[in-house]
Short mmCIF file of C-alpha atoms and ligand atoms in Angstrom, two decimals:
data_model
loop_
_atom_site.label_atom_id
_atom_site.label_comp_id
_atom_site.label_asym_id
_atom_site.label_seq_id
_atom_site.Cartn_x
_atom_site.Cartn_y
_atom_site.Cartn_z
CA UNK A 1 9.85 -5.69 29.68
CA UNK A 2 12.76 -3.74 29.83
CA UNK A 3 11.81 0.38 28.64
CA UNK A 4 13.43 1.08 25.44
CA UNK A 5 11.38 2.96 23.45
CA UNK A 6 12.01 2.46 19.84
CA UNK A 7 14.19 5.38 17.64
CA UNK A 8 10.31 7.29 17.27
CA UNK A 9 8.80 6.12 20.23
CA UNK A 10 5.60 3.77 20.37
CA UNK A 11 4.73 1.68 23.32
CA UNK A 12 7.86 1.16 25.78
CA UNK A 13 8.51 -2.10 24.05
CA UNK A 14 11.70 -3.32 24.21
CA UNK A 15 13.16 -3.46 20.66
CA UNK A 16 13.96 -7.29 20.23
CA UNK A 17 13.61 -10.55 18.64
CA UNK A 18 12.43 -12.78 21.18
CA UNK A 19 11.16 -16.17 20.38
CA UNK A 20 9.93 -18.56 22.77
CA UNK A 21 7.24 -21.10 21.19
CA UNK A 22 6.97 -22.18 18.26
CA UNK A 23 5.08 -19.54 15.79
CA UNK A 24 2.17 -19.61 16.29
CA UNK A 25 2.05 -20.77 19.56
CA UNK A 26 0.26 -22.58 21.86
CA UNK A 27 -2.25 -19.49 22.85
CA UNK A 28 -2.09 -18.45 19.43
CA UNK A 29 -3.68 -21.54 18.15
CA UNK A 30 -5.92 -21.53 20.77
CA UNK A 31 -7.68 -18.78 19.54
CA UNK A 32 -6.73 -19.49 15.95
CA UNK A 33 -8.80 -22.70 16.27
CA UNK A 34 -11.77 -20.37 18.33
CA UNK A 35 -12.10 -17.81 14.86
CA UNK A 36 -12.35 -21.13 12.75
CA UNK A 37 -15.90 -21.12 14.76
CA UNK A 38 -16.41 -17.60 14.52
CA UNK A 39 -15.16 -15.78 11.76
CA UNK A 40 -15.78 -16.68 7.90
CA UNK A 41 -13.49 -18.81 6.13
CA UNK A 42 -13.02 -15.98 3.42
CA UNK A 43 -11.10 -13.81 6.11
CA UNK A 44 -7.46 -15.10 6.02
CA UNK A 45 -4.39 -14.34 8.37
CA UNK A 46 -1.14 -14.14 6.94
CA UNK A 47 0.83 -15.05 10.27
CA UNK A 48 -2.23 -16.32 12.88
CA UNK A 49 -0.16 -15.05 15.74
CA UNK A 50 -2.91 -12.80 18.41
CA UNK A 51 -1.33 -9.52 18.51
CA UNK A 52 -0.62 -8.18 22.45
CA UNK A 53 1.34 -4.94 21.77
CA UNK A 54 3.70 -3.24 18.77
CA UNK A 55 5.62 -0.18 18.21
CA UNK A 56 8.71 0.70 17.27
CA UNK A 57 9.95 -2.20 15.15
CA UNK A 58 8.34 -5.66 17.01
CA UNK A 59 4.88 -7.22 17.21
CA UNK A 60 4.83 -8.99 20.48
CA UNK A 61 2.13 -11.65 20.41
CA UNK A 62 -0.53 -13.84 23.16
CA UNK A 63 2.66 -16.72 23.14
CA UNK A 64 5.23 -14.23 24.57
CA UNK A 65 7.17 -13.94 21.54
CA UNK A 66 8.34 -10.75 20.37
CA UNK A 67 8.40 -10.39 16.16
CA UNK A 68 10.09 -8.43 14.09
CA UNK A 69 7.87 -6.16 11.67
CA UNK A 70 8.25 -5.78 7.84
CA UNK A 71 4.24 -5.32 7.03
CA UNK A 72 3.30 -2.90 8.95
CA UNK A 73 -0.11 -4.13 8.89
CA UNK A 74 0.06 -4.21 4.98
CA UNK A 75 1.28 -0.54 4.90
CA UNK A 76 -0.41 1.29 7.25
CA UNK A 77 1.97 2.18 10.64
CA UNK A 78 4.17 3.71 8.16
CA UNK A 79 5.39 5.76 11.34
CA UNK A 80 5.27 3.29 14.03
CA UNK A 81 2.41 0.97 15.61
CA UNK A 82 0.96 3.68 18.28
CA UNK A 83 2.97 6.06 17.67
CA UNK A 84 2.68 8.67 20.72
CA UNK A 85 1.23 10.98 18.65
CA UNK A 86 -1.41 9.36 16.93
CA UNK A 87 -2.39 7.48 20.51
CA UNK A 88 -2.29 11.41 22.18
CA UNK A 89 -4.84 13.09 19.89
CA UNK A 90 -6.86 9.97 19.29
CA UNK A 91 -6.98 9.50 22.99
CA UNK A 92 -8.00 13.64 23.76
CA UNK A 93 -10.93 13.03 21.31
CA UNK A 94 -11.89 9.92 22.27
CA UNK A 95 -12.80 11.82 25.28
CA UNK A 96 -14.33 15.07 23.95
CA UNK A 97 -16.83 13.28 21.53
CA UNK A 98 -16.22 10.25 19.25
CA UNK A 99 -18.85 11.26 16.25
CA UNK A 100 -21.19 13.93 15.24
CA UNK A 101 -21.01 12.66 11.39
CA UNK A 102 -20.01 15.56 9.55
CA UNK A 103 -22.52 16.24 7.10
CA UNK A 104 -24.86 16.85 10.30
CA UNK A 105 -22.49 18.68 12.64
CA UNK A 106 -18.45 19.16 11.53
CA UNK A 107 -15.57 19.55 13.25
CA UNK A 108 -12.37 21.17 12.74
CA UNK A 109 -9.72 18.36 12.57
CA UNK A 110 -11.62 16.96 9.50
CA UNK A 111 -10.52 20.94 8.10
CA UNK A 112 -6.78 20.30 9.35
CA UNK A 113 -6.67 17.09 7.33
CA UNK A 114 -8.46 18.44 4.15
CA UNK A 115 -5.82 21.60 4.42
CA UNK A 116 -2.68 19.57 5.35
CA UNK A 117 -3.55 17.15 2.16
CA UNK A 118 -4.37 19.86 0.05
CA UNK A 119 -0.75 21.51 0.95
CA UNK A 120 0.79 18.14 0.33
CA UNK A 121 -0.84 16.24 -2.78
CA UNK A 122 0.88 17.27 -5.88
CA UNK A 123 -2.52 17.72 -7.29
CA UNK A 124 -2.31 21.29 -9.74
CA UNK A 125 -4.00 24.28 -8.60
CA UNK A 126 -6.62 24.80 -5.99
CA UNK A 127 -7.33 21.67 -4.35
CA UNK A 128 -10.31 19.62 -1.84
CA UNK A 129 -10.43 16.40 0.13
CA UNK A 130 -13.34 14.30 0.45
CA UNK A 131 -12.83 12.41 3.70
CA UNK A 132 -13.72 8.69 3.72
CA UNK A 133 -13.24 5.97 5.86
CA UNK A 134 -10.92 3.24 3.80
CA UNK A 135 -8.72 2.42 -0.06
CA UNK A 136 -11.69 0.71 -1.49
CA UNK A 137 -13.91 3.80 -0.40
CA UNK A 138 -11.39 6.58 -1.62
CA UNK A 139 -11.18 5.03 -5.16
CA UNK A 140 -14.89 4.74 -5.35
CA UNK A 141 -15.35 7.95 -4.42
CA UNK A 142 -12.39 9.36 -7.50
CA UNK A 143 -13.97 7.19 -9.69
CA UNK A 144 -17.89 8.68 -9.12
CA UNK A 145 -16.26 12.16 -8.76
CA UNK A 146 -14.53 11.57 -12.09
CA UNK A 147 -17.76 10.72 -13.84
CA UNK A 148 -19.67 13.49 -12.97
CA UNK A 149 -16.94 16.17 -13.10
CA UNK A 150 -16.58 14.76 -17.15
CA UNK A 151 -19.95 13.41 -17.98
CA UNK A 152 -17.78 10.05 -18.85
CA UNK A 153 -18.82 6.51 -17.99
CA UNK A 154 -15.51 4.64 -18.88
CA UNK A 155 -12.46 4.33 -15.90
CA UNK A 156 -9.07 3.15 -17.54
CA UNK A 157 -7.01 0.86 -15.54
CA UNK A 158 -3.90 -1.34 -15.22
CA UNK A 159 -2.75 -5.02 -15.42
CA UNK A 160 -1.49 -6.26 -12.14
CA UNK A 161 -3.45 -3.25 -10.02
CA UNK A 162 -5.51 -3.60 -6.71
CA UNK A 163 -7.57 -1.22 -5.81
CA UNK A 164 -10.05 -2.84 -3.04
CA UNK A 165 -12.74 -5.42 -2.40
CA UNK A 166 -15.67 -3.73 -3.07
CA UNK A 167 -17.90 -3.94 -6.42
CA UNK A 168 -16.48 -1.22 -8.43
CA UNK A 169 -12.99 -1.30 -7.00
CA UNK A 170 -12.85 -5.16 -7.25
CA UNK A 171 -14.37 -4.90 -11.13
CA UNK A 172 -10.80 -1.95 -10.98
CA UNK A 173 -8.77 -5.03 -9.74
CA UNK A 174 -6.50 -7.16 -12.00
CA UNK A 175 -6.11 -10.57 -10.31
CA UNK A 176 -9.44 -12.99 -10.34
CA UNK A 177 -7.86 -15.23 -7.52
CA UNK A 178 -8.94 -14.77 -4.46
CA UNK A 179 -10.07 -11.50 -5.31
CA UNK A 180 -13.01 -11.98 -7.89
CA UNK A 181 -13.55 -15.30 -8.42
CA UNK A 182 -17.36 -16.03 -7.53
CA UNK A 183 -18.18 -12.67 -7.11
CA UNK A 184 -19.56 -11.72 -10.68
CA UNK A 185 -21.08 -9.87 -12.13
CA UNK A 186 -18.56 -6.73 -12.46
CA UNK A 187 -19.12 -3.32 -12.46
CA UNK A 188 -19.19 -1.88 -15.93
CA UNK A 189 -17.34 0.69 -18.27
CA UNK A 190 -14.00 -0.50 -16.63
CA UNK A 191 -11.39 -1.66 -19.46
CA UNK A 192 -8.03 -2.80 -18.55
CA UNK A 193 -4.36 -1.83 -20.56
CA UNK A 194 -0.98 -3.34 -19.69
CA UNK A 195 1.31 -2.05 -17.16
CA UNK A 196 4.87 -0.92 -17.82
CA UNK A 197 6.27 -3.60 -15.84
CA UNK A 198 10.17 -4.18 -17.04
CA UNK A 199 10.64 -7.24 -15.75
CA UNK A 200 8.12 -8.73 -17.58
CA UNK A 201 7.65 -6.51 -20.94
CA UNK A 202 8.10 -9.37 -24.00
CA UNK A 203 10.64 -7.06 -25.79
CA UNK A 204 12.51 -6.16 -22.50
CA UNK A 205 12.69 -3.42 -20.22
CA UNK A 206 14.28 -0.50 -22.45
CA UNK A 207 11.23 -0.65 -24.69
CA UNK A 208 8.35 -0.83 -22.04
CA UNK A 209 7.27 2.57 -21.31
CA UNK A 210 7.18 3.21 -24.69
CA UNK A 211 5.11 0.47 -25.99
CA UNK A 212 3.29 0.63 -22.77
CA UNK A 213 2.08 3.90 -23.50
CA UNK A 214 1.39 3.18 -27.19
CA UNK A 215 -0.79 0.02 -25.97
CA UNK A 216 -2.84 2.64 -23.64
CA UNK A 217 -3.49 5.01 -26.62
CA UNK A 218 -5.16 3.07 -28.79
CA UNK A 219 -6.55 1.30 -26.07
CA UNK A 220 -7.86 5.51 -25.15
CA UNK A 221 -8.61 6.06 -28.97
CA UNK A 222 -9.86 2.83 -30.89
CA UNK A 223 -11.38 0.47 -28.09
CA UNK A 224 -12.97 2.40 -25.63
CA UNK A 225 -13.08 6.35 -27.35
CA UNK A 226 -11.56 9.04 -25.76
CA UNK A 227 -14.31 11.25 -25.75
CA UNK A 228 -16.12 7.86 -23.26
CA UNK A 229 -13.11 7.91 -20.79
CA UNK A 230 -13.66 9.47 -17.39
CA UNK A 231 -10.17 8.69 -15.98
CA UNK A 232 -7.23 6.61 -16.10
CA UNK A 233 -6.26 4.52 -12.50
CA UNK A 234 -2.97 4.16 -11.96
CA UNK A 235 -0.57 3.23 -8.50
CA UNK A 236 2.33 4.84 -9.13
CA UNK A 237 4.20 1.93 -7.59
CA UNK A 238 1.29 -1.54 -7.94
CA UNK A 239 1.03 -2.88 -4.19
CA UNK A 240 -0.82 -5.75 -4.33
CA UNK A 241 0.61 -6.64 -8.03
CA UNK A 242 3.72 -7.12 -6.90
CA UNK A 243 5.79 -3.80 -5.83
CA UNK A 244 5.85 -3.15 -9.92
CA UNK A 245 7.72 0.03 -10.36
CA UNK A 246 6.99 1.16 -14.00
CA UNK A 247 9.27 1.77 -16.53
CA UNK A 248 10.58 5.20 -16.01
CA UNK A 249 9.06 8.07 -17.99
CA UNK A 250 5.95 5.89 -18.55
CA UNK A 251 3.61 7.66 -16.11
CA UNK A 252 4.84 10.76 -17.31
CA UNK A 253 3.60 9.52 -20.96
CA UNK A 254 0.10 8.67 -19.05
CA UNK A 255 -0.54 11.82 -18.06
CA UNK A 256 0.44 13.65 -21.58
CA UNK A 257 -2.15 11.17 -23.25
CA UNK A 258 -4.67 11.75 -20.38
CA UNK A 259 -4.40 16.00 -20.90
CA UNK A 260 -4.21 16.14 -24.45
CA UNK A 261 -7.80 14.13 -24.13
CA UNK A 262 -9.55 15.96 -21.67
CA UNK A 263 -9.62 12.26 -19.45
CA UNK A 264 -8.75 13.13 -15.73
CA UNK A 265 -5.45 10.74 -14.22
CA UNK A 266 -6.88 9.17 -11.09
CA UNK A 267 -3.55 8.22 -9.18
CA UNK A 268 -4.17 5.62 -6.22
CA UNK A 269 -1.45 6.13 -3.23
CA UNK A 270 -3.45 3.90 -1.05
CA UNK A 271 -0.63 1.96 -0.53
CA UNK A 272 2.64 4.39 -1.82
CA UNK A 273 1.51 8.03 0.19
CA UNK A 274 1.82 9.63 3.16
CA UNK A 275 6.07 8.82 2.97
CA UNK A 276 6.36 5.26 2.58
CA UNK A 277 8.31 5.68 -0.26
CA UNK A 278 10.86 8.01 0.79
CA UNK A 279 8.50 11.11 -0.36
CA UNK A 280 5.10 12.35 1.00
CA UNK A 281 4.10 10.75 -2.33
CA UNK A 282 5.22 8.43 -4.91
CA UNK A 283 4.07 10.33 -7.71
CA UNK A 284 6.32 13.52 -6.60
CA UNK A 285 9.19 10.66 -7.93
CA UNK A 286 7.56 10.53 -11.08
CA UNK A 287 6.91 14.61 -11.47
CA UNK A 288 3.53 14.11 -12.55
CA UNK A 289 0.42 15.64 -10.70
CA UNK A 290 -3.09 13.79 -10.63
CA UNK A 291 -6.45 15.21 -11.34
CA UNK A 292 -6.90 13.25 -8.19
CA UNK A 293 -5.36 11.19 -5.19
CA UNK A 294 -6.27 8.83 -3.10
CA UNK A 295 -5.07 7.50 0.09
CA UNK A 296 -5.93 5.92 3.16
CA UNK A 297 -3.38 3.24 4.90
CA UNK A 298 -0.64 5.35 6.42
CA UNK A 299 -2.88 8.48 6.86
CA UNK A 300 -4.27 7.63 9.71
CA UNK A 301 -1.83 5.67 11.59
CA UNK A 302 -4.13 2.61 11.83
CA UNK A 303 -7.45 3.98 12.52
CA UNK A 304 -9.33 3.74 9.11
CA UNK A 305 -9.31 7.17 7.39
CA UNK A 306 -9.34 7.89 3.64
CA UNK A 307 -8.99 10.38 1.67
CA UNK A 308 -9.53 11.86 -2.04
CA UNK A 309 -7.78 15.28 -2.92
CA UNK A 310 -8.24 16.67 -6.55
CA UNK A 311 -8.35 19.88 -8.40
CA UNK A 312 -11.15 21.81 -6.76
CA UNK A 313 -13.15 22.67 -10.32
CA UNK A 314 -13.08 18.67 -10.75
CA UNK A 315 -13.96 17.88 -7.13
CA UNK A 316 -16.95 20.46 -6.52
CA UNK A 317 -18.61 18.99 -9.54
CA UNK A 318 -20.71 16.84 -6.99
CA UNK A 319 -23.94 18.67 -5.92
CA UNK A 320 -24.07 18.60 -2.17
CA UNK A 321 -25.31 15.35 -0.90
CA UNK A 322 -23.18 13.42 -3.25
CA UNK A 323 -20.28 12.61 -1.10
CA UNK A 324 -19.86 11.40 2.69
CA UNK A 325 -21.27 9.09 4.82
CA UNK A 326 -22.28 8.35 8.06
CA UNK A 327 -18.36 8.07 9.41
CA UNK A 328 -16.53 9.08 6.80
CA UNK A 329 -13.80 11.47 8.66
CA UNK A 330 -14.26 9.88 11.80
CA UNK A 331 -13.38 12.78 14.16
CA UNK A 332 -10.45 9.87 16.26
CA UNK A 333 -9.63 9.19 12.65
CA UNK A 334 -9.02 12.58 11.94
CA UNK A 335 -6.45 13.20 14.75
CA UNK A 336 -5.18 10.29 14.41
CA UNK A 337 -4.07 11.47 10.66
CA UNK A 338 -2.95 15.12 12.49
CA UNK A 339 -0.39 13.14 14.89
CA UNK A 340 0.76 11.10 11.93
CA UNK A 341 1.72 13.91 9.76
CA UNK A 342 2.98 15.57 13.03
CA UNK A 343 5.57 12.28 14.03
CA UNK A 344 6.80 12.54 9.71
CA UNK A 345 7.78 16.10 10.62
CA UNK A 346 9.36 15.64 14.24
CA UNK A 347 11.32 12.65 13.16
CA UNK A 348 12.49 13.46 10.01
CA UNK A 349 10.59 10.38 8.15
CA UNK A 350 10.63 10.77 4.70
CA UNK A 351 14.55 11.07 5.15
CA UNK A 352 14.17 7.98 7.41
CA UNK A 353 12.10 6.34 4.76
CA UNK A 354 15.07 6.60 1.76
CA UNK A 355 17.71 5.61 4.81
CA UNK A 356 15.70 2.25 5.10
CA UNK A 357 15.88 1.41 1.44
CA UNK A 358 18.92 1.99 1.09
CA UNK A 359 19.93 -0.26 3.41
CA UNK A 360 16.83 -2.88 2.25
CA UNK A 361 18.03 -2.23 -1.44
CA UNK A 362 21.52 -3.10 -0.84
CA UNK A 363 21.53 -6.18 1.19
CA UNK A 364 18.48 -7.44 -1.32
CA UNK A 365 21.21 -6.86 -4.30
CA UNK A 366 23.25 -8.57 -2.24
CA UNK A 367 21.25 -11.71 -1.71
CA UNK A 368 20.57 -11.91 -5.66
CA UNK A 369 24.23 -11.73 -6.68
CA UNK A 370 24.36 -15.25 -5.18
CA UNK A 371 20.84 -16.49 -5.53
CA UNK A 372 19.03 -16.55 -9.23
CA UNK A 373 15.99 -17.72 -8.13
CA UNK A 374 15.81 -13.50 -6.90
CA UNK A 375 14.66 -12.49 -10.81
CA UNK A 376 14.38 -8.56 -9.93
CA UNK A 377 15.12 -6.74 -6.86
CA UNK A 378 12.82 -3.63 -6.92
CA UNK A 379 10.72 -0.67 -5.05
CA UNK A 380 11.60 2.77 -3.43
CA UNK A 381 11.83 3.79 0.49
CA UNK A 382 10.71 1.73 2.82
CA UNK A 383 8.56 -0.05 0.06
CA UNK A 384 10.42 -3.02 -1.23
CA UNK A 385 10.23 -6.48 -2.62
CA UNK A 386 11.97 -9.34 -4.48
CA UNK A 387 10.51 -11.21 -7.43
CA UNK A 388 11.37 -15.30 -6.85
CA UNK A 389 11.68 -16.87 -10.16
CA UNK A 390 12.86 -20.81 -11.00
CA UNK A 391 16.83 -20.48 -11.58
CA UNK A 392 17.05 -21.52 -14.91
CA UNK A 393 16.45 -17.88 -17.21
CA UNK A 394 13.02 -18.77 -18.22
CA UNK A 395 11.61 -15.94 -15.58
CA UNK A 396 8.48 -18.80 -14.70
CA UNK A 397 7.33 -17.74 -11.77
CA UNK A 398 8.01 -19.16 -8.10
CA UNK A 399 5.40 -18.55 -5.92
CA UNK A 400 6.00 -21.73 -3.81
CA UNK A 401 9.44 -21.03 -3.12
CA UNK A 402 8.15 -17.39 -1.71
CA UNK A 403 5.38 -19.65 0.14
CA UNK A 404 8.15 -21.12 2.14
CA UNK A 405 10.39 -18.32 2.18
CA UNK A 406 8.12 -16.31 3.80
CA UNK A 407 7.01 -19.50 6.35
CA UNK A 408 11.07 -19.69 7.39
CA UNK A 409 10.81 -16.12 8.21
CA UNK A 410 7.67 -16.33 9.94
CA UNK A 411 9.37 -19.14 12.22
CA UNK A 412 12.14 -17.09 13.13
CA UNK A 413 10.19 -14.29 14.22
CA UNK A 414 9.74 -11.86 11.18
CA UNK A 415 6.88 -10.89 9.70
CA UNK A 416 7.35 -10.93 5.87
CA UNK A 417 4.16 -10.25 3.21
CA UNK A 418 3.93 -11.84 -0.16
CA UNK A 419 1.97 -10.14 -2.89
CA UNK A 420 2.27 -10.89 -6.56
CA UNK A 421 0.02 -11.23 -9.76
CA UNK A 422 1.33 -14.98 -9.86
CA UNK A 423 2.21 -14.62 -5.82
CA UNK A 424 5.95 -14.56 -6.07
CA UNK A 425 6.74 -11.45 -4.54
CA UNK A 426 8.12 -11.04 -1.45
CA UNK A 427 7.40 -7.43 0.20
CA UNK A 428 9.57 -5.37 2.92
CA UNK A 429 6.64 -2.48 4.57
CA UNK A 430 8.75 -2.12 7.93
CA UNK A 431 7.42 0.51 9.96
CA UNK A 432 9.68 3.85 9.73
CA UNK A 433 10.01 3.42 13.26
CA UNK A 434 12.18 0.56 13.17
CA UNK A 435 15.46 0.52 14.84
CA UNK A 436 18.61 -0.19 12.21
CA UNK A 437 19.19 -3.51 14.36
CA UNK A 438 16.08 -5.04 13.17
CA UNK A 439 16.23 -4.14 9.76
CA UNK A 440 20.04 -5.65 10.11
CA UNK A 441 18.64 -8.69 11.66
CA UNK A 442 15.56 -9.29 9.77
CA UNK A 443 17.67 -9.75 6.42
CA UNK A 444 20.03 -11.86 7.93
CA UNK A 445 17.08 -14.18 8.60
CA UNK A 446 15.53 -13.46 5.29
CA UNK A 447 19.37 -14.82 3.85
CA UNK A 448 19.68 -17.59 5.99
CA UNK A 449 15.43 -18.71 4.81
CA UNK A 450 16.88 -18.63 1.13
CA UNK A 451 20.10 -20.36 1.66
CA UNK A 452 18.08 -22.87 3.91
CA UNK A 453 15.22 -23.14 0.76
CA UNK A 454 17.45 -22.78 -1.99
CA UNK A 455 20.37 -25.23 -3.92
CA UNK A 456 22.49 -22.30 -4.86
CA UNK A 457 25.31 -21.04 -2.88
CA UNK A 458 24.02 -19.02 0.11
CA UNK A 459 24.58 -15.54 0.96
N1 LIG B 501 -5.58 0.79 -3.98
C1 LIG B 501 -4.87 0.52 -3.56
C2 LIG B 501 -3.25 1.07 -4.30
C3 LIG B 501 -4.04 -1.21 -1.98
O1 LIG B 501 -3.10 -1.61 -2.12
C4 LIG B 501 -5.51 -1.08 -1.81
C5 LIG B 501 -4.86 -2.34 -0.21
O2 LIG B 501 -4.04 -2.71 -0.03
C6 LIG B 501 -6.60 -0.61 -1.74
C7 LIG B 501 -6.63 0.55 -2.55
C8 LIG B 501 -8.08 -1.28 -0.75
O3 LIG B 501 -7.57 -0.20 0.02
P1 LIG B 501 -8.89 -0.59 2.00
O4 LIG B 501 -8.27 -2.19 1.59
O5 LIG B 501 -8.71 0.28 2.61
O6 LIG B 501 -9.94 -0.39 1.47
#
């Protein structure tokens, strides 16, 4: 393969789409058949091409295909797959030691990650950071800490939220299938408020922030009792729920309602954080300062790492031994995270995320102008989406159309993901290392898929 690295490096993969078999090809299909006899059916794959290598803006598979990556392993390889500084640091650490358990013998890189997150997170005052293994574990720990710090049991979450697949986090998650069905009974003391979802707000987007804030206040004061509420937990842009960008001003109202009642605000930035939206954290765009902030995904550059960063007096409310885990803050993952921060800094990746956002939102808006099936284009930075509806003005969700368009993109060698409470959102999460040519080519494939799957005029 020609040695042309992407703009941010990564494996020296040719930055081109190259389709040499049907997708998935025969080798991938063989491996998928093997998977079916080995792995439970509950573990699904969006596009079962078996991966050989990935970097820049491409993923190559067992059949020799090279696909354009608009997924980043669900918002994980934000700085690029196998990014050079991530790999170099992780490899060097693997050769020094692989594990001690931070609870037994600590090591410096854990502190370096915490110091970086404490410096960057928009949490007010003195801060502390706890490292864990995943997004769900970060959210679980944020709730544990909030309960310990306030002495209150209840947690308030929002419609369309996704917070993970463990017992507590699936209880916090809104969507029944496939995340909750059959897995109950659920964790108690979880209450759900409507999300300020402008496109689907019954009285229209103009009143959305105000009415959703009033509904939250009513839930806190009248239904649950504010004195029982430890925390309100919110994604600043909802991820699995369909990249729902809350109505402007809503998050600030949520923060005020919490502050007035001594309730802690937890921002779940597992999907939005670490540069994805063009800022280090999406909270910065709204000017909100949560008491606790969770990260994972992009933090470890592909290695499993999550974190809770919070106000020192809140974080320190849990006595020694109450937090941590055998693998939490693994030294290889910590070095990888330090490599992620270096990649962001060295390559100006926050600005790159904004550039990608401008390019993608422009192209998606143009597509919407000729396709009434696109009800809304939304997102920020390298986290954008289109919500698909029936073209009759009713805004009825069109999940089958989303699935068909995703399928066409996959067949053409463009990896896109779906999302949304109604399964009708196509979401785009390219790595920030993707070259512009591949972004544009991906958008052309998407436009062609719309032209083929819809009856309206083509783009
Ligand atoms: N919180 C948010 C906002 C997420 O998007 C996700 C995963 O998609 C999680 C939590 C759970 O993270 P993990 O899959 O690492 O447990």
